[in-house]
């Protein structure tokens, strides 16, 4: 299998928001303005607004990924 692992590496997209190329592609597909968001929570808000209207599996999966990352980045340990 010749999978492009590069698209899964997290990159800083500004405001200390780390997203992979794969995640950015999904956000772009649904016109979610991650570039203007200041937090992962803000991105999740946009995703949830779409998911409230319709069930989209790839967005649901992305929401889970970002929620987990947000939890681990922003929880005091």
GROMACS .gro file of N, CA, C and O in nm:
model
  308
    1UNK      N    1   0.085  -0.117   0.000
    1UNK     CA    2   0.000   0.000   0.000
    1UNK      C    3   0.090   0.124   0.000
    1UNK      O    4   0.181   0.136   0.079
    2UNK      N    5   0.060   0.217  -0.088
    2UNK     CA    6   0.143   0.335  -0.104
    2UNK      C    7   0.067   0.458  -0.055
    2UNK      O    8   0.028   0.543  -0.131
    3UNK      N    9   0.047   0.466   0.076
    3UNK     CA   10  -0.029   0.576   0.134
    3UNK      C   11   0.062   0.695   0.157
    3UNK      O   12   0.178   0.681   0.195
    4UNK      N   13   0.008   0.815   0.136
    4UNK     CA   14   0.083   0.937   0.156
    4UNK      C   15   0.071   0.982   0.301
    4UNK      O   16  -0.025   1.048   0.340
    5UNK      N   17   0.169   0.944   0.384
    5UNK     CA   18   0.165   0.977   0.526
    5UNK      C   19   0.185   1.125   0.551
    5UNK      O   20   0.147   1.177   0.655
    6UNK      N   21   0.245   1.194   0.456
    6UNK     CA   22   0.270   1.337   0.469
    6UNK      C   23   0.140   1.414   0.494
    6UNK      O   24   0.138   1.510   0.571
    7UNK      N   25   0.032   1.371   0.433
    7UNK     CA   26  -0.095   1.443   0.447
    7UNK      C   27  -0.156   1.427   0.586
    7UNK      O   28  -0.250   1.498   0.621
    8UNK      N   29  -0.102   1.336   0.666
    8UNK     CA   30  -0.153   1.314   0.802
    8UNK      C   31  -0.069   1.382   0.910
    8UNK      O   32  -0.108   1.382   1.026
    9UNK      N   33   0.045   1.439   0.871
    9UNK     CA   34   0.128   1.509   0.969
    9UNK      C   35   0.061   1.640   1.008
    9UNK      O   36   0.008   1.712   0.924
   10UNK      N   37   0.064   1.670   1.138
   10UNK     CA   38   0.003   1.794   1.186
   10UNK      C   39   0.096   1.910   1.156
   10UNK      O   40   0.217   1.900   1.172
   11UNK      N   41   0.035   2.020   1.112
   11UNK     CA   42   0.110   2.142   1.083
   11UNK      C   43   0.039   2.258   1.151
   11UNK      O   44  -0.084   2.261   1.157
   12UNK      N   45   0.116   2.354   1.199
   12UNK     CA   46   0.059   2.473   1.262
   12UNK      C   47  -0.006   2.558   1.154
   12UNK      O   48   0.059   2.602   1.060
   13UNK      N   49  -0.137   2.578   1.168
   13UNK     CA   50  -0.213   2.655   1.069
   13UNK      C   51  -0.240   2.797   1.118
   13UNK      O   52  -0.322   2.868   1.063
   14UNK      N   53  -0.169   2.839   1.220
   14UNK     CA   54  -0.188   2.971   1.277
   14UNK      C   55  -0.265   2.962   1.407
   14UNK      O   56  -0.345   2.870   1.426
   15UNK      N   57  -0.241   3.057   1.496
   15UNK     CA   58  -0.309   3.062   1.627
   15UNK      C   59  -0.286   2.934   1.707
   15UNK      O   60  -0.371   2.894   1.786
   16UNK      N   61  -0.174   2.865   1.680
   16UNK     CA   62  -0.142   2.740   1.747
   16UNK      C   63  -0.248   2.632   1.724
   16UNK      O   64  -0.276   2.550   1.811
   17UNK      N   65  -0.308   2.635   1.607
   17UNK     CA   66  -0.404   2.532   1.565
   17UNK      C   67  -0.330   2.436   1.474
   17UNK      O   68  -0.279   2.475   1.369
   18UNK      N   69  -0.321   2.311   1.518
   18UNK     CA   70  -0.249   2.208   1.443
   18UNK      C   71  -0.346   2.119   1.371
   18UNK      O   72  -0.431   2.055   1.433
   19UNK      N   73  -0.335   2.115   1.237
   19UNK     CA   74  -0.422   2.033   1.153
   19UNK      C   75  -0.338   1.968   1.045
   19UNK      O   76  -0.240   2.025   0.997
   20UNK      N   77  -0.380   1.851   1.003
   20UNK     CA   78  -0.313   1.783   0.892
   20UNK      C   79  -0.370   1.833   0.759
   20UNK      O   80  -0.478   1.893   0.755
   21UNK      N   81  -0.299   1.806   0.651
   21UNK     CA   82  -0.350   1.841   0.518
   21UNK      C   83  -0.482   1.770   0.491
   21UNK      O   84  -0.573   1.826   0.428
   22UNK      N   85  -0.492   1.648   0.538
   22UNK     CA   86  -0.615   1.569   0.521
   22UNK      C   87  -0.732   1.637   0.593
   22UNK      O   88  -0.842   1.648   0.537
   23UNK      N   89  -0.710   1.684   0.715
   23UNK     CA   90  -0.815   1.753   0.790
   23UNK      C   91  -0.853   1.885   0.723
   23UNK      O   92  -0.971   1.919   0.712
   24UNK      N   93  -0.752   1.957   0.674
   24UNK     CA   94  -0.777   2.084   0.605
   24UNK      C   95  -0.861   2.060   0.480
   24UNK      O   96  -0.953   2.137   0.450
   25UNK      N   97  -0.834   1.953   0.408
   25UNK     CA   98  -0.911   1.921   0.287
   25UNK      C   99  -1.059   1.900   0.321
   25UNK      O  100  -1.147   1.947   0.248
   26UNK      N  101  -1.086   1.832   0.431
   26UNK     CA  102  -1.225   1.809   0.473
   26UNK      C  103  -1.289   1.942   0.514
   26UNK      O  104  -1.402   1.972   0.473
   27UNK      N  105  -1.219   2.022   0.592
   27UNK     CA  106  -1.272   2.152   0.634
   27UNK      C  107  -1.302   2.239   0.511
   27UNK      O  108  -1.407   2.305   0.504
   28UNK      N  109  -1.213   2.238   0.414
   28UNK     CA  110  -1.235   2.316   0.291
   28UNK      C  111  -1.356   2.265   0.214
   28UNK      O  112  -1.433   2.344   0.158
   29UNK      N  113  -1.372   2.133   0.211
   29UNK     CA  114  -1.483   2.073   0.137
   29UNK      C  115  -1.619   2.123   0.189
   29UNK      O  116  -1.714   2.137   0.115
   30UNK      N  117  -1.624   2.152   0.319
   30UNK     CA  118  -1.750   2.198   0.380
   30UNK      C  119  -1.747   2.347   0.413
   30UNK      O  120  -1.830   2.396   0.491
   31UNK      N  121  -1.652   2.418   0.351
   31UNK     CA  122  -1.641   2.564   0.367
   31UNK      C  123  -1.634   2.607   0.513
   31UNK      O  124  -1.697   2.705   0.553
   32UNK      N  125  -1.557   2.535   0.592
   32UNK     CA  126  -1.537   2.570   0.732
   32UNK      C  127  -1.413   2.659   0.738
   32UNK      O  128  -1.304   2.617   0.699
   33UNK      N  129  -1.429   2.783   0.786
   33UNK     CA  130  -1.321   2.883   0.781
   33UNK      C  131  -1.216   2.866   0.891
   33UNK      O  132  -1.200   2.951   0.977
   34UNK      N  133  -1.143   2.755   0.887
   34UNK     CA  134  -1.044   2.728   0.991
   34UNK      C  135  -0.937   2.837   0.998
   34UNK      O  136  -0.880   2.860   1.104
   35UNK      N  137  -0.911   2.906   0.886
   35UNK     CA  138  -0.806   3.009   0.882
   35UNK      C  139  -0.839   3.126   0.975
   35UNK      O  140  -0.748   3.192   1.024
   36UNK      N  141  -0.966   3.152   0.997
   36UNK     CA  142  -1.005   3.266   1.080
   36UNK      C  143  -1.040   3.225   1.224
   36UNK      O  144  -1.070   3.311   1.306
   37UNK      N  145  -1.036   3.096   1.251
   37UNK     CA  146  -1.066   3.048   1.386
   37UNK      C  147  -0.946   3.068   1.477
   37UNK      O  148  -0.831   3.050   1.435
   38UNK      N  149  -0.972   3.103   1.601
   38UNK     CA  150  -0.865   3.126   1.698
   38UNK      C  151  -0.838   3.006   1.786
   38UNK      O  152  -0.735   2.999   1.853
   39UNK      N  153  -0.932   2.909   1.788
   39UNK     CA  154  -0.917   2.789   1.871
   39UNK      C  155  -0.976   2.669   1.800
   39UNK      O  156  -1.056   2.683   1.707
   40UNK      N  157  -0.938   2.551   1.848
   40UNK     CA  158  -0.999   2.428   1.796
   40UNK      C  159  -1.147   2.424   1.831
   40UNK      O  160  -1.229   2.373   1.755
   41UNK      N  161  -1.183   2.482   1.946
   41UNK     CA  162  -1.324   2.485   1.987
   41UNK      C  163  -1.408   2.561   1.885
   41UNK      O  164  -1.521   2.522   1.856
   42UNK      N  165  -1.352   2.666   1.830
   42UNK     CA  166  -1.423   2.744   1.728
   42UNK      C  167  -1.445   2.660   1.601
   42UNK      O  168  -1.552   2.664   1.540
   43UNK      N  169  -1.345   2.582   1.563
   43UNK     CA  170  -1.360   2.493   1.447
   43UNK      C  171  -1.469   2.390   1.476
   43UNK      O  172  -1.554   2.362   1.390
   44UNK      N  173  -1.468   2.335   1.597
   44UNK     CA  174  -1.569   2.236   1.636
   44UNK      C  175  -1.709   2.297   1.630
   44UNK      O  176  -1.805   2.229   1.592
   45UNK      N  177  -1.723   2.423   1.667
   45UNK     CA  178  -1.851   2.492   1.660
   45UNK      C  179  -1.904   2.493   1.517
   45UNK      O  180  -2.021   2.462   1.492
   46UNK      N  181  -1.818   2.525   1.421
   46UNK     CA  182  -1.858   2.527   1.280
   46UNK      C  183  -1.898   2.386   1.232
   46UNK      O  184  -1.995   2.370   1.159
   47UNK      N  185  -1.819   2.287   1.272
   47UNK     CA  186  -1.850   2.149   1.234
   47UNK      C  187  -1.985   2.108   1.292
   47UNK      O  188  -2.069   2.050   1.222
   48UNK      N  189  -2.008   2.138   1.420
   48UNK     CA  190  -2.134   2.101   1.485
   48UNK      C  191  -2.255   2.166   1.419
   48UNK      O  192  -2.361   2.106   1.410
   49UNK      N  193  -2.239   2.290   1.374
   49UNK     CA  194  -2.349   2.357   1.304
   49UNK      C  195  -2.390   2.280   1.179
   49UNK      O  196  -2.509   2.267   1.149
   50UNK      N  197  -2.293   2.229   1.107
   50UNK     CA  198  -2.323   2.150   0.987
   50UNK      C  199  -2.385   2.016   1.027
   50UNK      O  200  -2.483   1.971   0.967
   51UNK      N  201  -2.328   1.952   1.129
   51UNK     CA  202  -2.378   1.821   1.171
   51UNK      C  203  -2.519   1.830   1.231
   51UNK      O  204  -2.592   1.731   1.229
   52UNK      N  205  -2.558   1.946   1.281
   52UNK     CA  206  -2.695   1.964   1.330
   52UNK      C  207  -2.796   1.960   1.216
   52UNK      O  208  -2.913   1.928   1.238
   53UNK      N  209  -2.751   1.991   1.096
   53UNK     CA  210  -2.838   1.993   0.978
   53UNK      C  211  -2.841   1.858   0.906
   53UNK      O  212  -2.943   1.819   0.851
   54UNK      N  213  -2.727   1.792   0.902
   54UNK     CA  214  -2.719   1.663   0.832
   54UNK      C  215  -2.609   1.576   0.891
   54UNK      O  216  -2.514   1.625   0.951
   55UNK      N  217  -2.624   1.448   0.871
   55UNK     CA  218  -2.528   1.350   0.922
   55UNK      C  219  -2.423   1.323   0.814
   55UNK      O  220  -2.456   1.274   0.707
   56UNK      N  221  -2.299   1.358   0.843
   56UNK     CA  222  -2.189   1.339   0.748
   56UNK      C  223  -2.078   1.266   0.822
   56UNK      O  224  -2.015   1.322   0.913
   57UNK      N  225  -2.054   1.144   0.784
   57UNK     CA  226  -1.961   1.058   0.858
   57UNK      C  227  -1.821   1.116   0.867
   57UNK      O  228  -1.759   1.116   0.974
   58UNK      N  229  -1.767   1.167   0.755
   58UNK     CA  230  -1.629   1.218   0.762
   58UNK      C  231  -1.619   1.340   0.852
   58UNK      O  232  -1.518   1.360   0.920
   59UNK      N  233  -1.724   1.421   0.859
   59UNK     CA  234  -1.723   1.536   0.950
   59UNK      C  235  -1.738   1.491   1.095
   59UNK      O  236  -1.677   1.549   1.184
   60UNK      N  237  -1.819   1.388   1.117
   60UNK     CA  238  -1.832   1.333   1.253
   60UNK      C  239  -1.698   1.279   1.301
   60UNK      O  240  -1.657   1.303   1.415
   61UNK      N  241  -1.628   1.207   1.214
   61UNK     CA  242  -1.496   1.153   1.250
   61UNK      C  243  -1.395   1.264   1.276
   61UNK      O  244  -1.317   1.257   1.370
   62UNK      N  245  -1.400   1.368   1.192
   62UNK     CA  246  -1.310   1.481   1.211
   62UNK      C  247  -1.340   1.552   1.343
   62UNK      O  248  -1.248   1.591   1.414
   63UNK      N  249  -1.466   1.565   1.375
   63UNK     CA  250  -1.505   1.628   1.501
   63UNK      C  251  -1.447   1.552   1.620
   63UNK      O  252  -1.396   1.612   1.716
   64UNK      N  253  -1.452   1.421   1.615
   64UNK     CA  254  -1.397   1.338   1.722
   64UNK      C  255  -1.246   1.358   1.732
   64UNK      O  256  -1.191   1.376   1.842
   65UNK      N  257  -1.177   1.356   1.618
   65UNK     CA  258  -1.031   1.375   1.617
   65UNK      C  259  -0.994   1.509   1.679
   65UNK      O  260  -0.904   1.517   1.763
   66UNK      N  261  -1.060   1.615   1.633
   66UNK     CA  262  -1.028   1.750   1.681
   66UNK      C  263  -1.066   1.765   1.828
   66UNK      O  264  -0.994   1.827   1.905
   67UNK      N  265  -1.178   1.706   1.868
   67UNK     CA  266  -1.220   1.712   2.009
   67UNK      C  267  -1.115   1.646   2.099
   67UNK      O  268  -1.080   1.700   2.204
   68UNK      N  269  -1.067   1.530   2.057
   68UNK     CA  270  -0.964   1.461   2.135
   68UNK      C  271  -0.838   1.545   2.144
   68UNK      O  272  -0.778   1.560   2.250
   69UNK      N  273  -0.794   1.601   2.032
   69UNK     CA  274  -0.673   1.684   2.030
   69UNK      C  275  -0.692   1.806   2.119
   69UNK      O  276  -0.603   1.845   2.194
   70UNK      N  277  -0.809   1.868   2.110
   70UNK     CA  278  -0.840   1.986   2.191
   70UNK      C  279  -0.834   1.951   2.340
   70UNK      O  280  -0.777   2.025   2.420
   71UNK      N  281  -0.889   1.838   2.376
   71UNK     CA  282  -0.888   1.794   2.516
   71UNK      C  283  -0.744   1.777   2.567
   71UNK      O  284  -0.708   1.828   2.672
   72UNK      N  285  -0.663   1.707   2.491
   72UNK     CA  286  -0.527   1.679   2.537
   72UNK      C  287  -0.437   1.802   2.535
   72UNK      O  288  -0.348   1.816   2.617
   73UNK      N  289  -0.463   1.895   2.442
   73UNK     CA  290  -0.382   2.016   2.436
   73UNK      C  291  -0.421   2.116   2.545
   73UNK      O  292  -0.337   2.192   2.591
   74UNK      N  293  -0.546   2.117   2.583
   74UNK     CA  294  -0.596   2.223   2.671
   74UNK      C  295  -0.638   2.179   2.809
   74UNK      O  296  -0.702   2.255   2.882
   75UNK      N  297  -0.604   2.057   2.847
   75UNK     CA  298  -0.637   2.008   2.981
   75UNK      C  299  -0.512   2.010   3.066
   75UNK      O  300  -0.407   1.961   3.023
   76UNK      N  301  -0.522   2.069   3.183
   76UNK     CA  302  -0.408   2.069   3.274
   76UNK      C  303  -0.383   1.927   3.324
   76UNK      O  304  -0.474   1.861   3.367
   77UNK      N  305  -0.258   1.887   3.319
   77UNK     CA  306  -0.225   1.751   3.358
   77UNK      C  307  -0.151   1.751   3.490
   77UNK      O  308  -0.088   1.840   3.530
   0.00000   0.00000   0.00000
